[in-house]
XYZ file of C-alpha atoms in Angstrom:
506
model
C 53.868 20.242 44.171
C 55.102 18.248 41.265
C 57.287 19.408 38.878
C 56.483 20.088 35.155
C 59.451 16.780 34.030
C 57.865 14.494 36.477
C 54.104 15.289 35.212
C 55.391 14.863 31.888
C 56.803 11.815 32.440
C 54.007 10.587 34.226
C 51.523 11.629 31.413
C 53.603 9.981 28.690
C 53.639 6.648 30.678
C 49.795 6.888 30.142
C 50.069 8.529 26.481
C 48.703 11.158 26.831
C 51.653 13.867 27.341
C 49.310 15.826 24.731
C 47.739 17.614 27.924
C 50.779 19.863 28.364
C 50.738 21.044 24.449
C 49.874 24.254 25.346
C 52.313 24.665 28.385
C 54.645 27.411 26.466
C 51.811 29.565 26.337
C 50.601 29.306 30.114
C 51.105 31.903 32.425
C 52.866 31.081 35.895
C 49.643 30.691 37.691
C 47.555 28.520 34.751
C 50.782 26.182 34.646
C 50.384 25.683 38.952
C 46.769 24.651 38.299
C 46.919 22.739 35.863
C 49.967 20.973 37.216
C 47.838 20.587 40.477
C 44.959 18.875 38.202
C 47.449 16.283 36.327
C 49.379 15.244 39.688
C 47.177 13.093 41.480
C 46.460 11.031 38.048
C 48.132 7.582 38.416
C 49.685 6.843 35.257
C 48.834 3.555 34.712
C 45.000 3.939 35.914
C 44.941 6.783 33.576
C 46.020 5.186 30.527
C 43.763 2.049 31.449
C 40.992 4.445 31.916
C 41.264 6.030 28.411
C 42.061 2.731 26.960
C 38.279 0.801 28.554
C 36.822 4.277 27.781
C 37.497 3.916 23.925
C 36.607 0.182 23.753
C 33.607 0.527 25.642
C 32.347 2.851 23.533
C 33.559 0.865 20.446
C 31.148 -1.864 21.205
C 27.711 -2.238 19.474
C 24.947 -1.004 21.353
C 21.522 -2.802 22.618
C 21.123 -5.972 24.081
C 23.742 -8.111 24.888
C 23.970 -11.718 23.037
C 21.708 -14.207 25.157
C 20.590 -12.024 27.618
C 16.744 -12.803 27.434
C 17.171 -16.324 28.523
C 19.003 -15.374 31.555
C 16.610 -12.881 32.697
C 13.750 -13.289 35.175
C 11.854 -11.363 37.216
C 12.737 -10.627 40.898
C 10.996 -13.574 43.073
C 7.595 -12.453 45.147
C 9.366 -13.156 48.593
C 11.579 -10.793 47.854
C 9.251 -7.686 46.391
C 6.743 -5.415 48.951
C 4.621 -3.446 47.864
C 2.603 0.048 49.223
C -0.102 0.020 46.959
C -0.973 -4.161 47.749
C 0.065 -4.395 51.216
C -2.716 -4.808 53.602
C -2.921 -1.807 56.300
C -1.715 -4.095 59.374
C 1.410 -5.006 57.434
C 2.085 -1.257 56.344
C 1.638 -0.543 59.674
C 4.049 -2.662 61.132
C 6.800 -1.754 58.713
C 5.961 1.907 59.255
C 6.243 1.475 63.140
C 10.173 -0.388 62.915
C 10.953 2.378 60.623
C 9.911 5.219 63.391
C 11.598 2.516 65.866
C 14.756 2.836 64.195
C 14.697 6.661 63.569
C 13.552 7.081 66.894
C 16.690 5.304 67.542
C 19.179 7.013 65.370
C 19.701 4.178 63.682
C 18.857 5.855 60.374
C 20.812 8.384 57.955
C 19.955 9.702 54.559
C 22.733 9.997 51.508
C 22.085 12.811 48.822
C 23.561 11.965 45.496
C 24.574 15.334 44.130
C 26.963 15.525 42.267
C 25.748 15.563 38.470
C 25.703 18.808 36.616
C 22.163 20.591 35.669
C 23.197 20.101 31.682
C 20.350 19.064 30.565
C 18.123 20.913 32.596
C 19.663 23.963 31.278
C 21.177 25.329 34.812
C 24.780 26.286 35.866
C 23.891 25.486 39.165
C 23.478 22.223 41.261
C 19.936 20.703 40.847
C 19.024 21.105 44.503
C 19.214 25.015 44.249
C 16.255 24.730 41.464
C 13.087 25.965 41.870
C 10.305 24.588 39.573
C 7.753 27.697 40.372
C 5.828 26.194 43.479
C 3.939 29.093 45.103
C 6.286 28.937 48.152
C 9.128 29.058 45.849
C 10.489 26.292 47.614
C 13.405 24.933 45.840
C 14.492 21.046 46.007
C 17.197 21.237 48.956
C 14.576 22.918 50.725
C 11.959 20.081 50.327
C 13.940 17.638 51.595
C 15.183 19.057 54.619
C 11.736 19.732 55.913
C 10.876 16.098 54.578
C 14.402 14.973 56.961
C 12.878 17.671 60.067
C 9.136 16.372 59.749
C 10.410 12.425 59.811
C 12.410 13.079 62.987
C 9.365 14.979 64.736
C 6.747 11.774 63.652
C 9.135 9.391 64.958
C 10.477 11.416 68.443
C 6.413 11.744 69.189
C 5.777 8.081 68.745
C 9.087 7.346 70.856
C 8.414 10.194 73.020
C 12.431 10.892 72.835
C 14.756 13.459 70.710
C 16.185 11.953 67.235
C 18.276 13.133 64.316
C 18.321 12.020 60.626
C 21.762 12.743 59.274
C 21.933 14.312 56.341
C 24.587 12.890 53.843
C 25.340 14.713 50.442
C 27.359 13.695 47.966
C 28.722 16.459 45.880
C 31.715 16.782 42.951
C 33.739 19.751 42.008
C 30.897 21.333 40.173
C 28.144 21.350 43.214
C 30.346 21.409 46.210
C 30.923 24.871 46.620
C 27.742 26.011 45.470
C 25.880 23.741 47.290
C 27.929 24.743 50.777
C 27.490 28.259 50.106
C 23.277 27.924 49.526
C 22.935 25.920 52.426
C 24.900 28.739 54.679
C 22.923 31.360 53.409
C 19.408 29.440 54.336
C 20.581 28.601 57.303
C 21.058 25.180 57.025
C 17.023 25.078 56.693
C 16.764 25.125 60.313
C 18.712 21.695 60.693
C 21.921 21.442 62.616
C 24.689 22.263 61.021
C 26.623 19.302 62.715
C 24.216 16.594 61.199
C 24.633 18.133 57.272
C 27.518 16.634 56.259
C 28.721 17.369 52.612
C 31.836 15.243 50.841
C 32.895 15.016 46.938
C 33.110 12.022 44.825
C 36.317 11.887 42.159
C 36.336 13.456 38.602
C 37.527 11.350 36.124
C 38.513 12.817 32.536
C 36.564 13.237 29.600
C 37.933 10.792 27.054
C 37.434 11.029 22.793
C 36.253 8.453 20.668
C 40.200 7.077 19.704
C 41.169 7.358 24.023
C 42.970 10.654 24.592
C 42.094 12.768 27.830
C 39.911 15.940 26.328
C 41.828 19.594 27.368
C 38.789 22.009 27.919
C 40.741 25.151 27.896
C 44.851 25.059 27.314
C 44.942 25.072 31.292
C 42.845 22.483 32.332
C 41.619 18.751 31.830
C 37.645 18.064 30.959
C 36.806 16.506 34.084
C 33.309 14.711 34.623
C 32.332 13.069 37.895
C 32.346 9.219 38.415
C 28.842 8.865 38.194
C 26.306 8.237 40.980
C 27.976 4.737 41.739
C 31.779 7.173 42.613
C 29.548 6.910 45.978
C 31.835 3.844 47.470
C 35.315 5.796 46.916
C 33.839 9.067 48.118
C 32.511 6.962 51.193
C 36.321 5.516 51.600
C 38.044 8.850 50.910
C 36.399 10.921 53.201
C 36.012 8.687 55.978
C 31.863 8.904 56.220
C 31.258 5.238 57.051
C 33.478 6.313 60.280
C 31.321 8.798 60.785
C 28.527 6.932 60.650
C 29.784 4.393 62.895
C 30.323 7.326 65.672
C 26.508 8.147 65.484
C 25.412 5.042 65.651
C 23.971 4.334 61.893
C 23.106 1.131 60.769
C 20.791 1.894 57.968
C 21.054 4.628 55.338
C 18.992 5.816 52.520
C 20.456 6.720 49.569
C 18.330 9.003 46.920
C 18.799 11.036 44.150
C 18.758 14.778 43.923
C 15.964 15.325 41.077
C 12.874 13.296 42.612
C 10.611 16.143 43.728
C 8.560 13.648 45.359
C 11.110 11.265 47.742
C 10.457 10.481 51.140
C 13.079 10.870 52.487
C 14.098 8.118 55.525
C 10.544 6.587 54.055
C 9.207 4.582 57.557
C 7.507 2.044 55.704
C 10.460 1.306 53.182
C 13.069 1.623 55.941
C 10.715 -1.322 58.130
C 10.318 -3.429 55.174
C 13.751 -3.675 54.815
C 14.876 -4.082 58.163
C 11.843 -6.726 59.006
C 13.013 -8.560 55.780
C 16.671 -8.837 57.456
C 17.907 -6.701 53.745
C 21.248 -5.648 53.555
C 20.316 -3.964 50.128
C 17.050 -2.493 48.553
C 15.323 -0.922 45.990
C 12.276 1.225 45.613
C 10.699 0.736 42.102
C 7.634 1.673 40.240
C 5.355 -0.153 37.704
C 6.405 0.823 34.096
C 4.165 3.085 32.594
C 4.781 1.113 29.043
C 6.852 -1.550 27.825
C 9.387 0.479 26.597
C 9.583 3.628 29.269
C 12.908 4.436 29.106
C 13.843 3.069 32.347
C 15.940 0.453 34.466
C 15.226 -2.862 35.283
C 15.094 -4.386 38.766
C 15.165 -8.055 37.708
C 17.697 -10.916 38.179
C 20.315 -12.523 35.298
C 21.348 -15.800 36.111
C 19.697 -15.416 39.466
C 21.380 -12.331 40.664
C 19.461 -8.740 41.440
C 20.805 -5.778 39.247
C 19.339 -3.464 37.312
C 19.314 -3.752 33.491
C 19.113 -0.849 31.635
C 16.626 0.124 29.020
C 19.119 -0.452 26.407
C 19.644 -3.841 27.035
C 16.324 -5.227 26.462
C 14.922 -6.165 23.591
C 11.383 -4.652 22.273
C 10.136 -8.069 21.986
C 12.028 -9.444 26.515
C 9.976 -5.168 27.600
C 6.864 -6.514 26.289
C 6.334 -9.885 27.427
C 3.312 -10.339 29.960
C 2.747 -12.571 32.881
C -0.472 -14.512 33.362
C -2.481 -11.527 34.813
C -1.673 -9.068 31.915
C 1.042 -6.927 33.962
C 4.492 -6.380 32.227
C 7.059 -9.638 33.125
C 9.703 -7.213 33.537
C 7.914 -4.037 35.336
C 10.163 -2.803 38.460
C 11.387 0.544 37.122
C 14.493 1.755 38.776
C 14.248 5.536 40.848
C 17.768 5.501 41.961
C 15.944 5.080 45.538
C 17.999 2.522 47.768
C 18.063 0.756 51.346
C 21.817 0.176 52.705
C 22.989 -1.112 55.982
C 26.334 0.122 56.840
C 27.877 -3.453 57.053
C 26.840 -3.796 53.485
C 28.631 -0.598 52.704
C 31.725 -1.401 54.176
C 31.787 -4.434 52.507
C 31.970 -3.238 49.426
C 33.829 -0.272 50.115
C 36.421 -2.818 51.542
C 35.874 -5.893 48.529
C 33.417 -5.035 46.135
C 34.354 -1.334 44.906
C 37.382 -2.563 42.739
C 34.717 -4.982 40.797
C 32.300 -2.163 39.375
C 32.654 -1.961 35.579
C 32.282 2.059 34.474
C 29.293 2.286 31.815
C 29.863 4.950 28.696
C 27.820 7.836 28.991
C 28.524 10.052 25.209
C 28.436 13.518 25.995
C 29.126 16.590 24.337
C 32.602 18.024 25.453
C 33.762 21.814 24.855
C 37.351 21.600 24.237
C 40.370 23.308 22.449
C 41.389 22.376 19.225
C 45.124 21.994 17.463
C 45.229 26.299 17.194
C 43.756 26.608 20.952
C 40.795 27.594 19.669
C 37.694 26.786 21.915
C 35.455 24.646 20.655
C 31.729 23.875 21.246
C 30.882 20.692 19.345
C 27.186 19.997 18.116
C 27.276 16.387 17.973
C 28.574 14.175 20.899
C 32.313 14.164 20.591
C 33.324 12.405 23.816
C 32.934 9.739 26.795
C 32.723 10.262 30.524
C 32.472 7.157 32.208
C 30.630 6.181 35.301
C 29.886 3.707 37.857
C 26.540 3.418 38.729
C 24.890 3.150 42.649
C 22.896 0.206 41.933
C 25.596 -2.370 40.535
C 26.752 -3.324 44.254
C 23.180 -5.081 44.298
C 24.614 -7.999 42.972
C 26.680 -8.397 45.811
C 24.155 -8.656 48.465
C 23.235 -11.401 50.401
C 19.430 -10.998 51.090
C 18.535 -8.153 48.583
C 14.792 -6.815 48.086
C 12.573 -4.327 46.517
C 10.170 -2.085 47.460
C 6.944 -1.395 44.964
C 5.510 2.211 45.423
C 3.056 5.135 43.420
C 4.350 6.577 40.831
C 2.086 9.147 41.319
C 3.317 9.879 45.336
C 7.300 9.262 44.925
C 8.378 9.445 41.678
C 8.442 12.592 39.628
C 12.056 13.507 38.598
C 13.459 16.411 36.991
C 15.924 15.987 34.231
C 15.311 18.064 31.181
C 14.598 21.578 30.673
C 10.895 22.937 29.435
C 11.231 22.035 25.988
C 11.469 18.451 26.962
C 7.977 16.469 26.700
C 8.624 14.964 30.182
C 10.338 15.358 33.299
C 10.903 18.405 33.299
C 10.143 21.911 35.311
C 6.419 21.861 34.465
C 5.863 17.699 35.126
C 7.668 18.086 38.428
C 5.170 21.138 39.538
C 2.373 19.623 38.656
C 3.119 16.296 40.489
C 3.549 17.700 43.344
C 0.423 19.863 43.766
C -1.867 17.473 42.224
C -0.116 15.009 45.141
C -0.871 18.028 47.434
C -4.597 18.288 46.088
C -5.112 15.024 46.313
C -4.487 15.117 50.381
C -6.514 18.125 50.672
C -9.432 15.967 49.348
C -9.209 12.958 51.099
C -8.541 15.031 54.364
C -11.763 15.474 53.581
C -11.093 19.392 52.465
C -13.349 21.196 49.269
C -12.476 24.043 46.766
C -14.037 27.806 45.575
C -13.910 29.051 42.469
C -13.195 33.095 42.246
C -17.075 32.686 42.696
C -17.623 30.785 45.515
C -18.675 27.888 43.998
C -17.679 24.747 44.520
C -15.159 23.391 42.355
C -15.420 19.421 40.853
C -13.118 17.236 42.497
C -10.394 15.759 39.909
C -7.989 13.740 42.070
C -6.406 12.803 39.066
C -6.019 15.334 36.474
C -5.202 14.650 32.621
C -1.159 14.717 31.935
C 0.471 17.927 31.828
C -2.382 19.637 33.149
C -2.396 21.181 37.062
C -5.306 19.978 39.310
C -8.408 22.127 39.702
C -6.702 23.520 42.646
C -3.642 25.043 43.320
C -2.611 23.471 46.776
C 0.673 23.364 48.532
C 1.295 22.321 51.813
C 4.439 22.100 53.927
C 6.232 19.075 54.431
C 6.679 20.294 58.019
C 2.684 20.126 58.373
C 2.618 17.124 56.925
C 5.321 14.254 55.369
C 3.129 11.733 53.408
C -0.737 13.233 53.677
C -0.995 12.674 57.745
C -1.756 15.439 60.191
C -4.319 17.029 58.092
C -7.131 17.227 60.167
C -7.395 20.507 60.290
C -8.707 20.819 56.757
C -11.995 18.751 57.350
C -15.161 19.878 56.224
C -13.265 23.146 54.957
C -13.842 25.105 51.579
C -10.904 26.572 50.665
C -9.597 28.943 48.077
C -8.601 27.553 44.705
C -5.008 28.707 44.941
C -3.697 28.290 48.847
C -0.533 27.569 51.305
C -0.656 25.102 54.001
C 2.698 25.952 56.037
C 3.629 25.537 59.396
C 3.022 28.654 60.902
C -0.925 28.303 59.302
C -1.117 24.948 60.090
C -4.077 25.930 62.590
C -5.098 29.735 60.682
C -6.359 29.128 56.893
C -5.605 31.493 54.439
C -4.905 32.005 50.948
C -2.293 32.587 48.957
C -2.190 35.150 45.775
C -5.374 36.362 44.104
């Protein structure tokens, strides 16, 4: 272990020997951990990361200086669509996608390692339940999504195939995570093919660039954002690993979306018929200002701009049918091919600017004294997934339903929007929806039949309470058995009653 002189030295190389100002007071054990925290911190990245950290967040906000003419939207050869296909062409893409599943070709990557702050938990996002009647949380979701993908695909194939699971964690949700997925068992997937790694924590920095102490023994440590993906991929060797199973495609999702399809067929085809190295699944803007991401290009290049960085006037221009100019919202929802990764692992990584995120940081102040600030005090910085997209060669993206994939869950339940309640009622009215066209009706406590209301008014559940199992079905298919049925107005479709109806609850 390093010594308390060399750490010191180290730290005021960087300037910011202030991070031992408490050492006198530390107990033998508190000085070996935080010792063990301040070691690995180069001095020279450290000081340069304090140092962009404070300018970054120096400079004025909202759109940068003659961005508008560089913009324009992404090109039509290079945007597919689920909602305008035509049913042979969805079909095709769906059937490479079970080809290459059925194959092994395909693994999914779990971004996981952002703290439930804002939703109000203590605990990683995955573990959350947003009060399904299964009680279902989010981890569990997708690993039936991951085991009801492999069985389409090996029946189509008539063969045996895994999905790899892939999930990203940080110091906050590694352990946590681990432990959960022990004690369920892994949801019934192997072990072997759940493979979690951690991305690098960086330190919280104040407004004038000195590292934040949270407590007299420790650094405030945030992780590198979602984008810390391509050093986590290096450092822990899972490109490697990948190579060893025989991956050449991954999909890479976030945590919160209680409605991704995970290894999506039809995405994964697109992708790989449209010889992509990189793409993105987006969804029509609700309204010119929706406080979302960009898919676009500047000067010709794909990236995401952010919210932010366009002006009122850019988010509202129209094209000549009347839809938004500017109207692929970003899901964090992306198509890799491991090639592409490596590439930038290998070239690219060192390239991605960190964006300023203003947070607020507990720390300890002059006295020691811990301090809970009310107003943002402080800057984590972060890479983000979808800047390597301007280093692909043949990027695309992918247009689907808001109302089938996209529901995320971000903010606790006094938040107007995606929140607990939002993501519920996605979900089931998604749910009710497939009941219906399966060709399925409703009762009342009565017995009478209830109207059908595929889509019900915001923030309202459908008419029905309706849940069924993604390991009965993954995107609304295998429903059969539900024709010409009139079921109860709160019920459980789940594997073991795929073929015996019954209700759930009273």
């Amino acid at each position: 272990m390093a010594s308390e002189p060399d750490v010191r030295a180290r730290l005021r190389r960087a300037g910011q020997e202030h991070l031992l100002r408490f050492w006198a007071e530390l107990a033998p054990a508190a000085r070996a951990a935080l010792l063990a925290e301040l070691a690995p911190l180069e001095p020279d990245a450290l000081r340069l990361h304090c140092q962009r950290a404070a300018a970054a967040c120096a400079r004025p906000s909202g759109p940068p200086p003659g961005l508008a003419a560089r913009l324009r939207p992404l090109p039509a050869q290079r945007l597919g669509s689920a909602s305008r296909g035509d049913p042979e062409t969805l079909r095709r893409w769906a059937e490479e996608g079970f080809r290459q599943i059925a194959l092994n070709k395909v693994a999914v990557l779990l971004l996981a390692g952002g703290q439930g702050t804002r939703l109000g938990v203590t605990y990683p996002k995955g573990m959350y339940r947003v009060g399904l009647p299964s009680g279902k949380t989010l981890y569990q979701l997708q690993a039936e999504r991951i085991r009801r993908v492999e069985q389409l695909a090996g029946e189509r194939h008539g063969t045996r195939c895994t999905v790899p699971w892939y999930i990203m964690t940080s110091e906050f949700t590694l352990g946590p995570t681990a432990q959960f997925f022990r004690e369920h068992e892994f949801f019934h997937l192997d072990p072997a093919n759940v493979v979690l790694f951690e991305q690098r924590m960086l330190p919280a920095v104040t407004f004038d660039g000195r590292a934040i102490l949270e407590r007299k023994d420790k650094v405030a440590m945030a992780p590198d954002g979602n984008g810390g993906l391509y050093c986590a991929l290096a450092d822990h060797q899972i490109l490697e690993d990948m190579a060893r199973r025989g991956v050449e495609f991954v999909h890479v999702y976030c945590v919160d979306n209680i409605l991704v399809r995970l290894a999506d067929p039809v995405f994964i085809g697109f992708c790989v018929l449209q010889g992509a190295d990189c793409g993105a699944k987006v969804v029509e803007k609700a309204y010119p200002e929706e406080p979302v991401g960009v898919v676009c290009q500047v000067d010709g290049v794909p990236q995401v701009v952010e919210y932010s960085e366009i002006s009122p006037e850019t988010a509202g221009l129209r094209s000549p049918e009347g839809s938004l100019l500017y109207s692929a919202g970003n899901i964090c929802n992306h198509f890799f091919t491991t090639a592409f990764l490596q590439t930038v692992v290998r070239e690219f990584e060192p390239l991605l600017k960190p964006h300023v995120a203003v947070k607020k940081v507990p720390y300890v102040d002059e006295e020691g004294n811990l301090v809970k600030p009310l107003k943002p005090n402080g800057i984590k910085m972060e890479k983000f997934v979808f800047d390597v997209f301007q280093f692909a060669k043949n990027f695309v993206a992918f247009e689907v339903l808001r109302e089938e994939e996209f529901s995320p869950l971000k903010n606790d339940h006094t938040a107007a929007r995606d929140n607990p309640s939002t993501a519920r009622q996605a979900l089931l009215t998604q749910h009710y929806r497939w009941a219906l066209q399966a060709g399925a009706g409703f009762l009342d406590s009565h017995g009478d039949l209830l109207p059908e209301l595929p889509t019900p008014p915001p923030g309202r559940d459908p008419p029905a309470i309706c849940e069924i199992s993604p390991l009965v079905s993954y995107c609304g298919e295998g429903l059969e058995v539900l024709r010409g049925q009139q079921l109860p107005s709160l019920f459980i479709l789940d594997e073991a009653q795929a073929k015996v109806l019954q209700p759930h609850g009273t």
